[in-house]
Amino acid sequence: MAIIVFAETSENQLKKSAFEAVGFASGMATDAGPVIAVCIGPVSNAEALGNSGANEIVTVEYNGEFQAENYAEILAQICKNNNAETAVISNSYSGKSIAGRLAVKLGASLVTNVISMPDTSNGFRIRRSVFSGKAFGWVKVENSKKVLAITPNSFEIPNTGNTASISSFQADLSQVPNHSKIVSVNKVSGKIPLTEAEIVISGGRGMKGPENWGMLEELADVLGGATACSKPVSDMHWRPHSEHVGQTGITIKPNLYIAVGISGAIQHLAGVSSSKVIVAINKDPEAPFFKAADYGIVGDAFEVLPKVIAAAKALKA
Amino acid sequence: MKILVCMSVVPDTTTKITFTENSTKFNQQGVQFIINPYDELALTRALDIAEPAGGSVTVIHVGTAESEPSIRKALSMGANDAIRIDAVPTDAMFVAAQIAAVAKDQYDFILTGRESIDYNGGSVCPLLGELLGIPSINVITKLDIQGNEATIEHDIDGGREVIQVTLPFVGSAQKDLCEPRIPNMRGIMAARTKPLAVVEAAPVNGGEQYASFELPNPKQGVKLIDAENAGELIQLLRNEAKVI
Ligand SMILES: Cc1cc2nc3c(=O)[nH]c(=O)nc-3n(C[C@H](O)[C@H](O)[C@H](O)COP(=O)(O)OP(=O)(O)OC[C@H]3O[C@@H](n4cnc5c(N)ncnc54)[C@H](O)[C@@H]3O)c2cc1C
Ligand SMILES: Nc1ncnc2c1ncn2[C@@H]1O[C@H](COP(=O)(O)O)[C@@H](O)[C@H]1O
């Protein structure tokens, strides 16, 4: 039975999460059948998915903006045509908005926030993060049909050396009612989305004011990362709310999280504690963040950061 | 105008998460339960829209009688009435199917939270949209209704988008939508006598169960770097942690 993967694109390019999703699908039990990666709308590098585990690539002609109703319908049609019982989608905003609708269309079970490969030794179990990353749970899924939404930065991208056949598909969207119309889209082009960033530099109230974020942005630029912040920082409008991480913000899972001037409250840690390596920079040696960190520097951010930035620049030079 | 707000009840954000029964059940002992913070935003915005228009706001919750204090709190914030579907909420599919059974064709629009902060499904909104055959708009940061049309700003991957949607629709509330209302004394008094209907659960499938839970491995202990030689951090991240 085939596995259908929705391969997300941005600005006509596949996103890293698309390769992760394809890699995840190819790693699922081999008896699950061929991995069919689906690209919706214009994409310039679809063939690259073969190398990360796709057996077939289907491109779908689609003009216009993203609409969850349309995307879910397209994927449902492809699932049905290929007798696919499993669909894999990235756990992004758009991914989640499709996943629920697709699950209903297929009569499938839906598991979001997936962070490991399924365990099929005793039925089907799959691990997801719960309580905003404070814990993990193994979900038992008895339904043979499944929609799995996988967390970015959780899976290695394989390098199979294979190529995949590419075909195109014309979806029938005539039955999808059109109730909404996009008025405007405001995207920050060229910036790494926070949930997908492998390196995140984050600032808290200890940064004193928005005028001091230049240092954090500089470090993020040098290391190729994104910036984030604590809740009070976004509450005070020093930074946009989209950068707020934690239990009531975004949950992230980068390889490296550097927290500067953030105390490490339980609600903040909830959203970042799954990061592989955590660095805390704080002038207070008693700051709770040091208990959750791998590396720490006790010191004034305004003295420490320039040294860190200089060393990072020297390394990258 | 009739608005429905979906509400989940979750452990307070300061809760230290532990499990019992061989790590198969969340340990509720000593845990304080609250209205899911995103649902407070959904409810507040719904009230701000309904009140001047002479509309009504109904709160719906799938859960057991233990949630009634939280439902009363929602009523004290200003909701006109509440429905509790009497069932143990398992997964988002089960919850959405229960709500859909009650809500079909009844409301001008429906709001949920962006996600429940306990199991973080973030799925009830799109599931409801598909079950009811209406548009679903995730992570809404601005919502205005004019006649039969909603103007909605919401987060998308890498940015924000403004869309216009014809009613009915279902949307999920993200921070920035509003500041949550705090109930006042009058609201608390009024809430005591507001209608809270308890309805039987519909016979729906779904409801995935957790086989077991795990807690993250504790950190090994922090390695401190002298602030004077802060640049050393970069060497360690490259050569020891191998993350840059
Ligand atoms: C319902 C609820 C939900 C919440 N959700 C979230 C959430 O999702 N995300 C979140 O982040 N918070 C959340 N919070 C808030 C959380 O409890 C903390 O208040 C918040 O994380 C603190 O932010 P902070 O660390 O930036 O500020 P503070 O706690 O004020 O800490 C500032 C830190 O900076 C240090 N510092 C000061 N000056 C310097 C300097 N010059 N150099 C170096 N260090 C310095 C201080 O020692 C201190 O440790 C939530 C709270 C509640 C009640
Ligand atoms: N048991 C429930 N009863 C009513 N609404 C719920 C319930 N669980 C979740 N919801 C709604 O769905 C939103 C998203 O929840 P979830 O998909 O579980 O993350 C919540 O913010 C609520 O608005």
PDB file of N, CA and C in Angstrom, chain A residues 33-121:
ATOM      1  N   GLY A  33       4.790  -0.068   1.248  1.00  0.00           N
ATOM      2  CA  GLY A  33       4.652   0.221  -0.178  1.00  0.00           C
ATOM      3  C   GLY A  33       5.403   1.452  -0.626  1.00  0.00           C
ATOM      4  N   PRO A  34       5.212   1.826  -1.894  1.00  0.00           N
ATOM      5  CA  PRO A  34       5.991   2.927  -2.444  1.00  0.00           C
ATOM      6  C   PRO A  34       5.640   4.263  -1.794  1.00  0.00           C
ATOM      7  N   VAL A  35       6.647   5.138  -1.765  1.00  0.00           N
ATOM      8  CA  VAL A  35       6.451   6.479  -1.233  1.00  0.00           C
ATOM      9  C   VAL A  35       6.169   7.412  -2.403  1.00  0.00           C
ATOM     10  N   ILE A  36       4.995   8.013  -2.391  1.00  0.00           N
ATOM     11  CA  ILE A  36       4.613   8.922  -3.469  1.00  0.00           C
ATOM     12  C   ILE A  36       4.595  10.340  -2.916  1.00  0.00           C
ATOM     13  N   ALA A  37       5.518  11.152  -3.389  1.00  0.00           N
ATOM     14  CA  ALA A  37       5.594  12.534  -2.903  1.00  0.00           C
ATOM     15  C   ALA A  37       4.761  13.427  -3.804  1.00  0.00           C
ATOM     16  N   VAL A  38       3.954  14.281  -3.185  1.00  0.00           N
ATOM     17  CA  VAL A  38       3.057  15.145  -3.950  1.00  0.00           C
ATOM     18  C   VAL A  38       3.467  16.607  -3.775  1.00  0.00           C
ATOM     19  N   CYS A  39       3.726  17.271  -4.899  1.00  0.00           N
ATOM     20  CA  CYS A  39       4.031  18.705  -4.861  1.00  0.00           C
ATOM     21  C   CYS A  39       2.846  19.432  -5.491  1.00  0.00           C
ATOM     22  N   ILE A  40       2.296  20.386  -4.773  1.00  0.00           N
ATOM     23  CA  ILE A  40       1.147  21.121  -5.303  1.00  0.00           C
ATOM     24  C   ILE A  40       1.595  22.526  -5.706  1.00  0.00           C
ATOM     25  N   GLY A  41       1.294  22.887  -6.933  1.00  0.00           N
ATOM     26  CA  GLY A  41       1.711  24.194  -7.434  1.00  0.00           C
ATOM     27  C   GLY A  41       3.095  24.135  -8.033  1.00  0.00           C
ATOM     28  N   PRO A  42       3.567  25.278  -8.561  1.00  0.00           N
ATOM     29  CA  PRO A  42       4.861  25.271  -9.241  1.00  0.00           C
ATOM     30  C   PRO A  42       6.007  24.906  -8.306  1.00  0.00           C
ATOM     31  N   VAL A  43       6.909  24.054  -8.791  1.00  0.00           N
ATOM     32  CA  VAL A  43       8.083  23.668  -7.991  1.00  0.00           C
ATOM     33  C   VAL A  43       9.223  23.400  -8.953  1.00  0.00           C
ATOM     34  N   SER A  44      10.387  23.931  -8.639  1.00  0.00           N
ATOM     35  CA  SER A  44      11.482  23.833  -9.606  1.00  0.00           C
ATOM     36  C   SER A  44      12.416  22.663  -9.344  1.00  0.00           C
ATOM     37  N   ASN A  45      12.362  22.067  -8.150  1.00  0.00           N
ATOM     38  CA  ASN A  45      13.357  21.020  -7.857  1.00  0.00           C
ATOM     39  C   ASN A  45      12.722  19.723  -7.359  1.00  0.00           C
ATOM     40  N   ALA A  46      11.531  19.392  -7.868  1.00  0.00           N
ATOM     41  CA  ALA A  46      10.802  18.202  -7.384  1.00  0.00           C
ATOM     42  C   ALA A  46      11.653  16.940  -7.438  1.00  0.00           C
ATOM     43  N   GLU A  47      12.471  16.800  -8.489  1.00  0.00           N
ATOM     44  CA  GLU A  47      13.221  15.550  -8.670  1.00  0.00           C
ATOM     45  C   GLU A  47      14.149  15.242  -7.496  1.00  0.00           C
ATOM     46  N   ALA A  48      14.519  16.287  -6.735  1.00  0.00           N
ATOM     47  CA  ALA A  48      15.438  16.090  -5.613  1.00  0.00           C
ATOM     48  C   ALA A  48      14.857  15.165  -4.548  1.00  0.00           C
ATOM     49  N   LEU A  49      13.532  14.965  -4.559  1.00  0.00           N
ATOM     50  CA  LEU A  49      12.903  14.137  -3.526  1.00  0.00           C
ATOM     51  C   LEU A  49      13.277  12.662  -3.665  1.00  0.00           C
ATOM     52  N   GLY A  50      13.677  12.252  -4.866  1.00  0.00           N
ATOM     53  CA  GLY A  50      14.075  10.855  -5.070  1.00  0.00           C
ATOM     54  C   GLY A  50      15.215  10.478  -4.152  1.00  0.00           C
ATOM     55  N   ASN A  51      16.152  11.366  -4.024  1.00  0.00           N
ATOM     56  CA  ASN A  51      17.337  11.087  -3.218  1.00  0.00           C
ATOM     57  C   ASN A  51      17.023  10.954  -1.735  1.00  0.00           C
ATOM     58  N   SER A  52      15.902  11.530  -1.288  1.00  0.00           N
ATOM     59  CA  SER A  52      15.588  11.374   0.135  1.00  0.00           C
ATOM     60  C   SER A  52      14.504  10.324   0.381  1.00  0.00           C
ATOM     61  N   GLY A  53      14.184   9.547  -0.635  1.00  0.00           N
ATOM     62  CA  GLY A  53      13.355   8.376  -0.360  1.00  0.00           C
ATOM     63  C   GLY A  53      12.056   8.261  -1.126  1.00  0.00           C
ATOM     64  N   ALA A  54      11.735   9.240  -1.996  1.00  0.00           N
ATOM     65  CA  ALA A  54      10.495   9.111  -2.763  1.00  0.00           C
ATOM     66  C   ALA A  54      10.696   8.101  -3.885  1.00  0.00           C
ATOM     67  N   ASN A  55       9.707   7.232  -4.125  1.00  0.00           N
ATOM     68  CA  ASN A  55       9.747   6.331  -5.270  1.00  0.00           C
ATOM     69  C   ASN A  55       9.078   6.961  -6.479  1.00  0.00           C
ATOM     70  N   GLU A  56       8.040   7.726  -6.203  1.00  0.00           N
ATOM     71  CA  GLU A  56       7.351   8.430  -7.281  1.00  0.00           C
ATOM     72  C   GLU A  56       7.091   9.860  -6.834  1.00  0.00           C
ATOM     73  N   ILE A  57       7.095  10.751  -7.816  1.00  0.00           N
ATOM     74  CA  ILE A  57       6.792  12.145  -7.515  1.00  0.00           C
ATOM     75  C   ILE A  57       5.615  12.564  -8.383  1.00  0.00           C
ATOM     76  N   VAL A  58       4.642  13.159  -7.760  1.00  0.00           N
ATOM     77  CA  VAL A  58       3.477  13.628  -8.499  1.00  0.00           C
ATOM     78  C   VAL A  58       3.409  15.144  -8.371  1.00  0.00           C
ATOM     79  N   THR A  59       3.405  15.824  -9.483  1.00  0.00           N
ATOM     80  CA  THR A  59       3.240  17.276  -9.406  1.00  0.00           C
ATOM     81  C   THR A  59       1.812  17.611  -9.812  1.00  0.00           C
ATOM     82  N   VAL A  60       1.226  18.511  -9.080  1.00  0.00           N
ATOM     83  CA  VAL A  60      -0.175  18.880  -9.311  1.00  0.00           C
ATOM     84  C   VAL A  60      -0.220  20.327  -9.754  1.00  0.00           C
ATOM     85  N   GLU A  61      -0.850  20.537 -10.893  1.00  0.00           N
ATOM     86  CA  GLU A  61      -0.971  21.904 -11.375  1.00  0.00           C
ATOM     87  C   GLU A  61      -1.925  22.660 -10.452  1.00  0.00           C
ATOM     88  N   TYR A  62      -1.486  23.778  -9.941  1.00  0.00           N
ATOM     89  CA  TYR A  62      -2.341  24.553  -9.031  1.00  0.00           C
ATOM     90  C   TYR A  62      -1.852  25.986  -9.080  1.00  0.00           C
ATOM     91  N   ASN A  63      -2.755  26.880  -9.419  1.00  0.00           N
ATOM     92  CA  ASN A  63      -2.380  28.283  -9.428  1.00  0.00           C
ATOM     93  C   ASN A  63      -3.151  28.957  -8.307  1.00  0.00           C
ATOM     94  N   GLY A  64      -2.599  29.976  -7.790  1.00  0.00           N
ATOM     95  CA  GLY A  64      -3.292  30.672  -6.714  1.00  0.00           C
ATOM     96  C   GLY A  64      -2.700  30.332  -5.373  1.00  0.00           C
ATOM     97  N   GLU A  65      -3.289  30.934  -4.355  1.00  0.00           N
ATOM     98  CA  GLU A  65      -2.732  30.815  -3.018  1.00  0.00           C
ATOM     99  C   GLU A  65      -3.125  29.488  -2.370  1.00  0.00           C
ATOM    100  N   PHE A  66      -2.436  29.190  -1.303  1.00  0.00           N
ATOM    101  CA  PHE A  66      -2.743  28.019  -0.503  1.00  0.00           C
ATOM    102  C   PHE A  66      -4.171  28.082   0.038  1.00  0.00           C
ATOM    103  N   GLN A  67      -4.927  27.009  -0.107  1.00  0.00           N
ATOM    104  CA  GLN A  67      -6.245  26.898   0.522  1.00  0.00           C
ATOM    105  C   GLN A  67      -6.345  25.482   1.074  1.00  0.00           C
ATOM    106  N   ALA A  68      -6.529  25.366   2.374  1.00  0.00           N
ATOM    107  CA  ALA A  68      -6.555  24.038   3.002  1.00  0.00           C
ATOM    108  C   ALA A  68      -7.594  23.125   2.367  1.00  0.00           C
ATOM    109  N   GLU A  69      -8.773  23.687   2.054  1.00  0.00           N
ATOM    110  CA  GLU A  69      -9.841  22.864   1.482  1.00  0.00           C
ATOM    111  C   GLU A  69      -9.393  22.219   0.169  1.00  0.00           C
ATOM    112  N   ASN A  70      -8.741  23.033  -0.673  1.00  0.00           N
ATOM    113  CA  ASN A  70      -8.297  22.514  -1.972  1.00  0.00           C
ATOM    114  C   ASN A  70      -7.170  21.500  -1.814  1.00  0.00           C
ATOM    115  N   TYR A  71      -6.197  21.843  -0.983  1.00  0.00           N
ATOM    116  CA  TYR A  71      -5.050  20.945  -0.819  1.00  0.00           C
ATOM    117  C   TYR A  71      -5.486  19.598  -0.245  1.00  0.00           C
ATOM    118  N   ALA A  72      -6.383  19.645   0.729  1.00  0.00           N
ATOM    119  CA  ALA A  72      -6.845  18.387   1.329  1.00  0.00           C
ATOM    120  C   ALA A  72      -7.577  17.556   0.278  1.00  0.00           C
ATOM    121  N   GLU A  73      -8.359  18.203  -0.563  1.00  0.00           N
ATOM    122  CA  GLU A  73      -9.104  17.476  -1.599  1.00  0.00           C
ATOM    123  C   GLU A  73      -8.140  16.844  -2.611  1.00  0.00           C
ATOM    124  N   ILE A  74      -7.137  17.600  -3.007  1.00  0.00           N
ATOM    125  CA  ILE A  74      -6.149  17.070  -3.966  1.00  0.00           C
ATOM    126  C   ILE A  74      -5.466  15.823  -3.378  1.00  0.00           C
ATOM    127  N   LEU A  75      -5.030  15.949  -2.124  1.00  0.00           N
ATOM    128  CA  LEU A  75      -4.327  14.821  -1.514  1.00  0.00           C
ATOM    129  C   LEU A  75      -5.262  13.621  -1.332  1.00  0.00           C
ATOM    130  N   ALA A  76      -6.516  13.898  -0.994  1.00  0.00           N
ATOM    131  CA  ALA A  76      -7.474  12.794  -0.821  1.00  0.00           C
ATOM    132  C   ALA A  76      -7.660  12.051  -2.141  1.00  0.00           C
ATOM    133  N   GLN A  77      -7.746  12.808  -3.238  1.00  0.00           N
ATOM    134  CA  GLN A  77      -7.923  12.149  -4.535  1.00  0.00           C
ATOM    135  C   GLN A  77      -6.713  11.277  -4.872  1.00  0.00           C
ATOM    136  N   ILE A  78      -5.534  11.792  -4.580  1.00  0.00           N
ATOM    137  CA  ILE A  78      -4.321  11.010  -4.886  1.00  0.00           C
ATOM    138  C   ILE A  78      -4.238   9.783  -3.975  1.00  0.00           C
ATOM    139  N   CYS A  79      -4.609   9.935  -2.719  1.00  0.00           N
ATOM    140  CA  CYS A  79      -4.623   8.779  -1.800  1.00  0.00           C
ATOM    141  C   CYS A  79      -5.564   7.708  -2.344  1.00  0.00           C
ATOM    142  N   LYS A  80      -6.747   8.131  -2.754  1.00  0.00           N
ATOM    143  CA  LYS A  80      -7.738   7.152  -3.220  1.00  0.00           C
ATOM    144  C   LYS A  80      -7.271   6.473  -4.501  1.00  0.00           C
ATOM    145  N   ASN A  81      -6.724   7.260  -5.437  1.00  0.00           N
ATOM    146  CA  ASN A  81      -6.260   6.667  -6.700  1.00  0.00           C
ATOM    147  C   ASN A  81      -5.160   5.641  -6.491  1.00  0.00           C
ATOM    148  N   ASN A  82      -4.381   5.814  -5.430  1.00  0.00           N
ATOM    149  CA  ASN A  82      -3.241   4.929  -5.208  1.00  0.00           C
ATOM    150  C   ASN A  82      -3.489   3.944  -4.073  1.00  0.00           C
ATOM    151  N   ASN A  83      -4.723   3.885  -3.592  1.00  0.00           N
ATOM    152  CA  ASN A  83      -5.018   3.005  -2.470  1.00  0.00           C
ATOM    153  C   ASN A  83      -4.122   3.249  -1.271  1.00  0.00           C
ATOM    154  N   ALA A  84      -3.765   4.480  -1.060  1.00  0.00           N
ATOM    155  CA  ALA A  84      -2.845   4.768   0.044  1.00  0.00           C
ATOM    156  C   ALA A  84      -3.620   4.814   1.349  1.00  0.00           C
ATOM    157  N   GLU A  85      -3.074   4.198   2.378  1.00  0.00           N
ATOM    158  CA  GLU A  85      -3.727   4.228   3.687  1.00  0.00           C
ATOM    159  C   GLU A  85      -3.033   5.197   4.628  1.00  0.00           C
ATOM    160  N   THR A  86      -1.809   5.616   4.254  1.00  0.00           N
ATOM    161  CA  THR A  86      -1.061   6.516   5.132  1.00  0.00           C
ATOM    162  C   THR A  86      -0.709   7.786   4.376  1.00  0.00           C
ATOM    163  N   ALA A  87      -0.942   8.923   5.024  1.00  0.00           N
ATOM    164  CA  ALA A  87      -0.497  10.194   4.462  1.00  0.00           C
ATOM    165  C   ALA A  87       0.420  10.866   5.482  1.00  0.00           C
ATOM    166  N   VAL A  88       1.528  11.413   4.990  1.00  0.00           N
ATOM    167  CA  VAL A  88       2.496  12.078   5.863  1.00  0.00           C
ATOM    168  C   VAL A  88       2.568  13.543   5.463  1.00  0.00           C
ATOM    169  N   ILE A  89       2.461  14.399   6.473  1.00  0.00           N
ATOM    170  CA  ILE A  89       2.403  15.841   6.246  1.00  0.00           C
ATOM    171  C   ILE A  89       3.289  16.493   7.293  1.00  0.00           C
ATOM    172  N   SER A  90       3.867  17.627   6.971  1.00  0.00           N
ATOM    173  CA  SER A  90       4.666  18.322   7.972  1.00  0.00           C
ATOM    174  C   SER A  90       3.746  19.060   8.939  1.00  0.00           C
ATOM    175  N   ASN A  91       4.186  19.154  10.177  1.00  0.00           N
ATOM    176  CA  ASN A  91       3.375  19.755  11.242  1.00  0.00           C
ATOM    177  C   ASN A  91       3.467  21.288  11.226  1.00  0.00           C
ATOM    178  N   SER A  92       3.445  21.884  10.055  1.00  0.00           N
ATOM    179  CA  SER A  92       3.516  23.345   9.964  1.00  0.00           C
ATOM    180  C   SER A  92       2.102  23.903  10.078  1.00  0.00           C
ATOM    181  N   TYR A  93       1.956  25.229  10.014  1.00  0.00           N
ATOM    182  CA  TYR A  93       0.612  25.799  10.040  1.00  0.00           C
ATOM    183  C   TYR A  93      -0.219  25.262   8.885  1.00  0.00           C
ATOM    184  N   SER A  94       0.360  25.315   7.680  1.00  0.00           N
ATOM    185  CA  SER A  94      -0.442  24.852   6.550  1.00  0.00           C
ATOM    186  C   SER A  94      -0.626  23.340   6.617  1.00  0.00           C
ATOM    187  N   GLY A  95       0.439  22.630   7.024  1.00  0.00           N
ATOM    188  CA  GLY A  95       0.336  21.176   7.135  1.00  0.00           C
ATOM    189  C   GLY A  95      -0.787  20.763   8.070  1.00  0.00           C
ATOM    190  N   LYS A  96      -0.851  21.415   9.227  1.00  0.00           N
ATOM    191  CA  LYS A  96      -1.896  21.040  10.193  1.00  0.00           C
ATOM    192  C   LYS A  96      -3.280  21.387   9.675  1.00  0.00           C
ATOM    193  N   SER A  97      -3.372  22.477   8.909  1.00  0.00           N
ATOM    194  CA  SER A  97      -4.710  22.847   8.447  1.00  0.00           C
ATOM    195  C   SER A  97      -5.198  21.885   7.373  1.00  0.00           C
ATOM    196  N   ILE A  98      -4.265  21.232   6.673  1.00  0.00           N
ATOM    197  CA  ILE A  98      -4.659  20.223   5.689  1.00  0.00           C
ATOM    198  C   ILE A  98      -4.930  18.890   6.382  1.00  0.00           C
ATOM    199  N   ALA A  99      -4.068  18.548   7.344  1.00  0.00           N
ATOM    200  CA  ALA A  99      -4.071  17.199   7.925  1.00  0.00           C
ATOM    201  C   ALA A  99      -5.444  16.829   8.484  1.00  0.00           C
ATOM    202  N   GLY A 100      -6.069  17.760   9.230  1.00  0.00           N
ATOM    203  CA  GLY A 100      -7.360  17.461   9.838  1.00  0.00           C
ATOM    204  C   GLY A 100      -8.408  17.201   8.772  1.00  0.00           C
ATOM    205  N   ARG A 101      -8.435  18.064   7.757  1.00  0.00           N
ATOM    206  CA  ARG A 101      -9.465  17.915   6.721  1.00  0.00           C
ATOM    207  C   ARG A 101      -9.247  16.615   5.944  1.00  0.00           C
ATOM    208  N   LEU A 102      -7.990  16.302   5.685  1.00  0.00           N
ATOM    209  CA  LEU A 102      -7.681  15.082   4.943  1.00  0.00           C
ATOM    210  C   LEU A 102      -8.098  13.849   5.751  1.00  0.00           C
ATOM    211  N   ALA A 103      -7.827  13.881   7.059  1.00  0.00           N
ATOM    212  CA  ALA A 103      -8.168  12.729   7.909  1.00  0.00           C
ATOM    213  C   ALA A 103      -9.668  12.448   7.838  1.00  0.00           C
ATOM    214  N   VAL A 104     -10.473  13.511   7.868  1.00  0.00           N
ATOM    215  CA  VAL A 104     -11.930  13.311   7.798  1.00  0.00           C
ATOM    216  C   VAL A 104     -12.311  12.723   6.438  1.00  0.00           C
ATOM    217  N   LYS A 105     -11.722  13.264   5.371  1.00  0.00           N
ATOM    218  CA  LYS A 105     -12.055  12.773   4.023  1.00  0.00           C
ATOM    219  C   LYS A 105     -11.716  11.293   3.861  1.00  0.00           C
ATOM    220  N   LEU A 106     -10.602  10.864   4.503  1.00  0.00           N
ATOM    221  CA  LEU A 106     -10.157   9.478   4.325  1.00  0.00           C
ATOM    222  C   LEU A 106     -10.734   8.547   5.376  1.00  0.00           C
ATOM    223  N   GLY A 107     -11.388   9.085   6.384  1.00  0.00           N
ATOM    224  CA  GLY A 107     -11.817   8.246   7.509  1.00  0.00           C
ATOM    225  C   GLY A 107     -10.614   7.727   8.274  1.00  0.00           C
ATOM    226  N   ALA A 108      -9.576   8.553   8.335  1.00  0.00           N
ATOM    227  CA  ALA A 108      -8.313   8.126   8.939  1.00  0.00           C
ATOM    228  C   ALA A 108      -8.179   8.648  10.362  1.00  0.00           C
ATOM    229  N   SER A 109      -7.292   8.025  11.124  1.00  0.00           N
ATOM    230  CA  SER A 109      -6.890   8.585  12.411  1.00  0.00           C
ATOM    231  C   SER A 109      -5.839   9.651  12.155  1.00  0.00           C
ATOM    232  N   LEU A 110      -5.834  10.643  13.017  1.00  0.00           N
ATOM    233  CA  LEU A 110      -4.901  11.758  12.836  1.00  0.00           C
ATOM    234  C   LEU A 110      -3.959  11.828  14.031  1.00  0.00           C
ATOM    235  N   VAL A 111      -2.668  11.841  13.758  1.00  0.00           N
ATOM    236  CA  VAL A 111      -1.692  12.062  14.835  1.00  0.00           C
ATOM    237  C   VAL A 111      -0.790  13.223  14.427  1.00  0.00           C
ATOM    238  N   THR A 112      -0.822  14.287  15.217  1.00  0.00           N
ATOM    239  CA  THR A 112       0.052  15.445  14.952  1.00  0.00           C
ATOM    240  C   THR A 112       1.255  15.390  15.886  1.00  0.00           C
ATOM    241  N   ASN A 113       2.202  16.312  15.684  1.00  0.00           N
ATOM    242  CA  ASN A 113       3.393  16.431  16.559  1.00  0.00           C
ATOM    243  C   ASN A 113       4.211  15.147  16.645  1.00  0.00           C
ATOM    244  N   VAL A 114       4.234  14.369  15.564  1.00  0.00           N
ATOM    245  CA  VAL A 114       4.972  13.100  15.585  1.00  0.00           C
ATOM    246  C   VAL A 114       6.467  13.375  15.669  1.00  0.00           C
ATOM    247  N   ILE A 115       7.156  12.676  16.584  1.00  0.00           N
ATOM    248  CA  ILE A 115       8.591  12.921  16.757  1.00  0.00           C
ATOM    249  C   ILE A 115       9.452  11.680  16.603  1.00  0.00           C
ATOM    250  N   SER A 116       8.867  10.499  16.430  1.00  0.00           N
ATOM    251  CA  SER A 116       9.723   9.346  16.113  1.00  0.00           C
ATOM    252  C   SER A 116       9.048   8.414  15.128  1.00  0.00           C
ATOM    253  N   MET A 117       9.855   7.496  14.602  1.00  0.00           N
ATOM    254  CA  MET A 117       9.331   6.499  13.676  1.00  0.00           C
ATOM    255  C   MET A 117       8.346   5.614  14.441  1.00  0.00           C
ATOM    256  N   PRO A 118       7.338   5.087  13.771  1.00  0.00           N
ATOM    257  CA  PRO A 118       6.399   4.216  14.476  1.00  0.00           C
ATOM    258  C   PRO A 118       7.059   2.930  14.959  1.00  0.00           C
ATOM    259  N   ASP A 119       6.491   2.384  16.014  1.00  0.00           N
ATOM    260  CA  ASP A 119       6.892   1.070  16.511  1.00  0.00           C
ATOM    261  C   ASP A 119       5.777   0.114  16.088  1.00  0.00           C
ATOM    262  N   THR A 120       6.118  -0.840  15.208  1.00  0.00           N
ATOM    263  CA  THR A 120       5.071  -1.723  14.688  1.00  0.00           C
ATOM    264  C   THR A 120       5.229  -3.134  15.239  1.00  0.00           C
ATOM    265  N   SER A 121       6.011  -3.259  16.319  1.00  0.00           N
ATOM    266  CA  SER A 121       6.256  -4.600  16.863  1.00  0.00           C
ATOM    267  C   SER A 121       4.997  -5.170  17.518  1.00  0.00           C
TER     268      SER A 121
END
